[in-house]
XYZ file of C-alpha atoms in Angstrom:
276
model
C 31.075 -10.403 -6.996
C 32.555 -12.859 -4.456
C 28.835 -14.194 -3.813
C 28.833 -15.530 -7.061
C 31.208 -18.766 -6.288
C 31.323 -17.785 -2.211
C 27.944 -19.164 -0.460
C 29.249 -17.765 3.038
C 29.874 -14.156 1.427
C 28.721 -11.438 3.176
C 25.469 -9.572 1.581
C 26.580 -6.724 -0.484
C 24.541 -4.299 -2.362
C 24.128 -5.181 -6.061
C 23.706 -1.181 -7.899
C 22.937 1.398 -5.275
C 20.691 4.666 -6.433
C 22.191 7.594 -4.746
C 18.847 10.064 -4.657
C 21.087 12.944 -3.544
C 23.347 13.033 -6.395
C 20.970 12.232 -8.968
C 18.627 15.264 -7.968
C 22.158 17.821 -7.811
C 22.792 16.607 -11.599
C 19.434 17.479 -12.973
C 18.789 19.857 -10.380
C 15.893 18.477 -9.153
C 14.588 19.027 -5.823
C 15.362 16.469 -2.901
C 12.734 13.669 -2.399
C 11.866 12.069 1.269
C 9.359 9.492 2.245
C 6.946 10.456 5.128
C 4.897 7.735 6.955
C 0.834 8.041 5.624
C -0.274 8.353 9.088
C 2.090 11.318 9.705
C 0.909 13.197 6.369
C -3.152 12.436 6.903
C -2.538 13.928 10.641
C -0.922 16.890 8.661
C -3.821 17.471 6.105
C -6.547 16.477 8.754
C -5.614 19.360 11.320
C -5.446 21.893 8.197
C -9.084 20.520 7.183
C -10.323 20.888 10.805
C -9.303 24.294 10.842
C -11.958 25.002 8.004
C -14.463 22.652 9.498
C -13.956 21.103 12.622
C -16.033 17.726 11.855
C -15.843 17.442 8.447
C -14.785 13.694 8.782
C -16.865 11.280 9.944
C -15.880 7.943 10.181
C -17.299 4.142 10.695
C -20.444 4.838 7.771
C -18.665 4.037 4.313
C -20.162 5.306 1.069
C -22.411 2.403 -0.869
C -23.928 4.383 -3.836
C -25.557 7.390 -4.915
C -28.037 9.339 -7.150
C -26.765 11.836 -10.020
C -29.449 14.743 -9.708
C -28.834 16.404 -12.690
C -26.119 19.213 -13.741
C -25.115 21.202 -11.390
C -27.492 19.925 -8.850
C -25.711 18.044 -6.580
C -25.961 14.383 -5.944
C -27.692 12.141 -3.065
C -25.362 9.822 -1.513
C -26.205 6.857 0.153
C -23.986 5.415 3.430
C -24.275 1.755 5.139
C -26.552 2.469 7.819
C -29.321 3.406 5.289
C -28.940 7.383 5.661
C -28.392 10.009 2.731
C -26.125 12.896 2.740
C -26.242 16.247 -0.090
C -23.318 17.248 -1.676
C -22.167 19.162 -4.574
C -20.065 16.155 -5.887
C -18.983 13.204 -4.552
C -15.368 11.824 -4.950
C -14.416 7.822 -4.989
C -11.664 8.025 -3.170
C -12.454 4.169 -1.424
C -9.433 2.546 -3.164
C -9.676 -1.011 -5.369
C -12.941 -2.001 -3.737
C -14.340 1.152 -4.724
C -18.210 1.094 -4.165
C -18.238 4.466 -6.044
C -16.685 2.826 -8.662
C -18.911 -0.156 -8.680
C -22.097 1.672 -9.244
C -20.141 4.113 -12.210
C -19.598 0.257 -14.253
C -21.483 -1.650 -13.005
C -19.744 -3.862 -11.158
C -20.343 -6.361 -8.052
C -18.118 -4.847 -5.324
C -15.546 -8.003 -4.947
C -17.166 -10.372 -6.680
C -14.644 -13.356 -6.926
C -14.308 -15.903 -8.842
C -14.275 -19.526 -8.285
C -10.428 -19.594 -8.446
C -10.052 -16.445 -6.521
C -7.710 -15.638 -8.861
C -10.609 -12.427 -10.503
C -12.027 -9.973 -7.918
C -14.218 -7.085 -9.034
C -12.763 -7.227 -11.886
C -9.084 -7.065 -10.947
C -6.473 -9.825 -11.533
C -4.402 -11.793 -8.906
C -1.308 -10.660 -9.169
C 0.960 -13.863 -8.405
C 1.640 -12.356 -4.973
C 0.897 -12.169 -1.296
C 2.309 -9.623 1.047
C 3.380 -9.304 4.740
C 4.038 -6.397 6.275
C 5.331 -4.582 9.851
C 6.881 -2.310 11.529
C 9.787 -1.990 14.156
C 11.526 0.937 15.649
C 15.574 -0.107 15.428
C 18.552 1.968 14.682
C 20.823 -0.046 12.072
C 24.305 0.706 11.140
C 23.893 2.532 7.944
C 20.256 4.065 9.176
C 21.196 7.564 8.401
C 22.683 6.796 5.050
C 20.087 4.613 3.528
C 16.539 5.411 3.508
C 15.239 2.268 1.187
C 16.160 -1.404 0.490
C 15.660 -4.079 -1.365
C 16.391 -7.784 -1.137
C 15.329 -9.482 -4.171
C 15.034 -13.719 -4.605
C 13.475 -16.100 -6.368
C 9.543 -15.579 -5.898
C 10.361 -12.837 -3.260
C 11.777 -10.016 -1.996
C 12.167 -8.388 0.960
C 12.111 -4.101 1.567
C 12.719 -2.232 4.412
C 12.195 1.678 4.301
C 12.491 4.631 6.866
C 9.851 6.326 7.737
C 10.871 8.563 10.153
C 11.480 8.694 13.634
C 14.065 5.827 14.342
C 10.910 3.483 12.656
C 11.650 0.947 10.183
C 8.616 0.217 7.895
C 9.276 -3.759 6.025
C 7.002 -5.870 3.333
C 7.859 -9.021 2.181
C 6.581 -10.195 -1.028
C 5.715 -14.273 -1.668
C 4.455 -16.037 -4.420
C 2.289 -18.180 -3.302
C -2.004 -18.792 -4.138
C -4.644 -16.293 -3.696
C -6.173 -16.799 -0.212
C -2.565 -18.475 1.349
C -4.244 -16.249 4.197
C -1.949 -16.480 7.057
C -1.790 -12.734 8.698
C -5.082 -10.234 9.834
C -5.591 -7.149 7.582
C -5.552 -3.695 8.975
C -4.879 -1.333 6.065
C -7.033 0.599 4.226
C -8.527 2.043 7.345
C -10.340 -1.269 8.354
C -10.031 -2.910 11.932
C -7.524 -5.640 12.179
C -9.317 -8.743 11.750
C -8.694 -12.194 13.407
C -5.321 -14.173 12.674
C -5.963 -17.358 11.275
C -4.128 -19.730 13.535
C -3.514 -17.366 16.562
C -0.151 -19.846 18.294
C 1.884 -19.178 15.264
C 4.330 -16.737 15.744
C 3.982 -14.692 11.826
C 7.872 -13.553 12.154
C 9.373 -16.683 12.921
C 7.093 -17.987 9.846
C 8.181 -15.533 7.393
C 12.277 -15.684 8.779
C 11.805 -19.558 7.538
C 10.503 -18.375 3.902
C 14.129 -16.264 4.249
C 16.350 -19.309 5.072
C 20.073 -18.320 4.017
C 18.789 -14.788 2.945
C 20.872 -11.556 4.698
C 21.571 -11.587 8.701
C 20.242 -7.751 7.800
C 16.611 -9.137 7.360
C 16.889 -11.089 10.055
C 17.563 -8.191 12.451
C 14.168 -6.431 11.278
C 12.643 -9.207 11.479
C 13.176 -9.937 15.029
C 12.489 -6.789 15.952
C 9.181 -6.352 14.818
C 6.335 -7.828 17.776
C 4.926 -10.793 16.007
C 1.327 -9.681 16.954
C 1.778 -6.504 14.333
C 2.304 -8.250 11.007
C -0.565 -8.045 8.674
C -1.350 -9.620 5.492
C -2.739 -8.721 2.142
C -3.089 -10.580 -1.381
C -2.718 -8.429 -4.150
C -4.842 -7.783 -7.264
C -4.506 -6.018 -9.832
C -6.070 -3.851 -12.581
C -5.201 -1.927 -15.615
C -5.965 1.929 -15.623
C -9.046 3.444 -17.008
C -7.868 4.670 -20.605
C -11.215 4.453 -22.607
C -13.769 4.825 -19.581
C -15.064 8.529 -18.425
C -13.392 8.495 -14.689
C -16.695 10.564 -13.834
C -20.389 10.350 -14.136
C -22.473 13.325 -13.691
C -21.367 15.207 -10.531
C -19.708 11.823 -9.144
C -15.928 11.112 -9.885
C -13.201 8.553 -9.046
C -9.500 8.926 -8.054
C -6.441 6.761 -6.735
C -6.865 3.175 -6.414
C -10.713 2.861 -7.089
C -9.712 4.007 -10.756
C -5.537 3.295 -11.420
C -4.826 0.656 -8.488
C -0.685 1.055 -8.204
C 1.005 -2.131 -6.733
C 2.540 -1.449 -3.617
C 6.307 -2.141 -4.832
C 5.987 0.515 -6.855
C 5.630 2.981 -3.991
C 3.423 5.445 -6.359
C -0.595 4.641 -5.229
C -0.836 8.106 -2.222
C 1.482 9.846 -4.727
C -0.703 9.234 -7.371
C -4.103 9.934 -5.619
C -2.526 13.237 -4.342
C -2.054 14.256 -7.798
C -5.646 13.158 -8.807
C -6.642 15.257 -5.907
C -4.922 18.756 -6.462
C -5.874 17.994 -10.736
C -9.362 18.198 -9.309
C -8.886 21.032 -7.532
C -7.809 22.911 -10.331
């Protein structure tokens, strides 16, 4: 506790959750974190080997028609063609156009003070996030941390490979928009002020915060930090998740905040439910 009355005390961990031990006491299997890249290249080579092009990408999903009970359903993509199917899962994540149709909603319709999209809430927080390959001292010991402040926090996780995956977490405004966007599948968009260098900005929000985060930090090429504000919305408890032969999973129906590490987890459970 020397950090309590030291301010030049080294960083030390504040409770530690030893995954290992905890499993061998309930005698649970071992968890691991995979990257999402490295587990969609997994399930999209054992989907090719049923149907070579059965994804097709570039021509999202913006409604469709029910046609009746066990009769399939018309779905219509962006460039004005149809496709047949049997069902059709929402799988498109918060700004579910699936879902929009199913409730009628306007697909991100935002408020004047940004702080309402589509129906979800602005969750108080921004987030920045990269990705660096570097080999630290306790790499092989510690798959996850967190560095927690006021109105941030910092994580680091490994995902494999000598990589480093990081987020940082700020509470600033809805549309403090600093960073491009390339999750969710979508292209990385432009950077708002291209000069600034997006690490050095986000080392100054961590002034006199661990030399640890630091070290990622400087690591990580400035041109591969993205940005994303965060909304929010409460699960569907009263609402059908389905309509006709059309259903919704993940994110475009329980949206999980990132810090809770839970939103592929949960979607992957959603999708072997529906298998069943």
């Amino acid at each position: 506790l020397d950090y309590l009355w030291n301010p030049v005390a080294p960083a030390d961990w504040f409770v530690k959750f030893p995954l290992k031990e905890c499993a061998d006491l309930y005698g649970l299997p071992y968890t691991g974190v995979i990257d999402r890249p490295d587990l969609q290249e997994i399930l999209i080579d054992e989907c090719k080997k049923i149907k070579p092009d059965f994804i097709k990408n570039g021509n999202p999903v913006n409604g469709y028609v029910n046609k009746g009970k066990g009769k399939g359903v018309t779905v219509n993509l962006a460039d004005g063609s149809t496709a047949e199917a049997d069902i059709l899962v929402g799988s498109d994540g918060i700004w579910s156009a699936v879902r929009a149709q199913m409730y009628g909603e306007e697909i991100k319709k935002t408020s004047d003070t940004g702080l309402k999209r589509q129906g979800c809430k602005y969750s108080g927080y921004t987030v920045f996030a990269g990705e660096t390959v570097l080999k630290t001292a306790d790499y092989y010991e510690t798959g996850y941390k967190v560095y927690i402040g006021p109105k941030r926090y910092f994580v680091t996780s490994d995902v494999g490979d000598g990589r480093i995956q990081w987020y940082a977490f700020f509470a600033l405004p809805p549309g403090t928009k600093k960073a491009p966007s390339g999750w969710g599948g979508t292209e990385r968009t432009e950077q708002a002020h291209p000069e600034e260098n997006l690490v050095e900005y986000i080392k100054s929000l961590h002034e006199g915060w661990s030399d640890e985060i630091m070290t990622v930090l400087d690591a990580t090429p400035p041109e591969s930090v993205e940005q994303r504000d965060l909304f929010d919305r409460a699960p569907e408890l009263l609402r059908s998740w389905s309509d006709g032969n059309v259903v919704l999973i993940g994110d475009a129906v329980h949206p999980m905040m990132p810090n809770l590490g839970q939103g592929g987890c949960q979607a992957i459970e959603d999708a072997f439910v529906l298998s069943e």
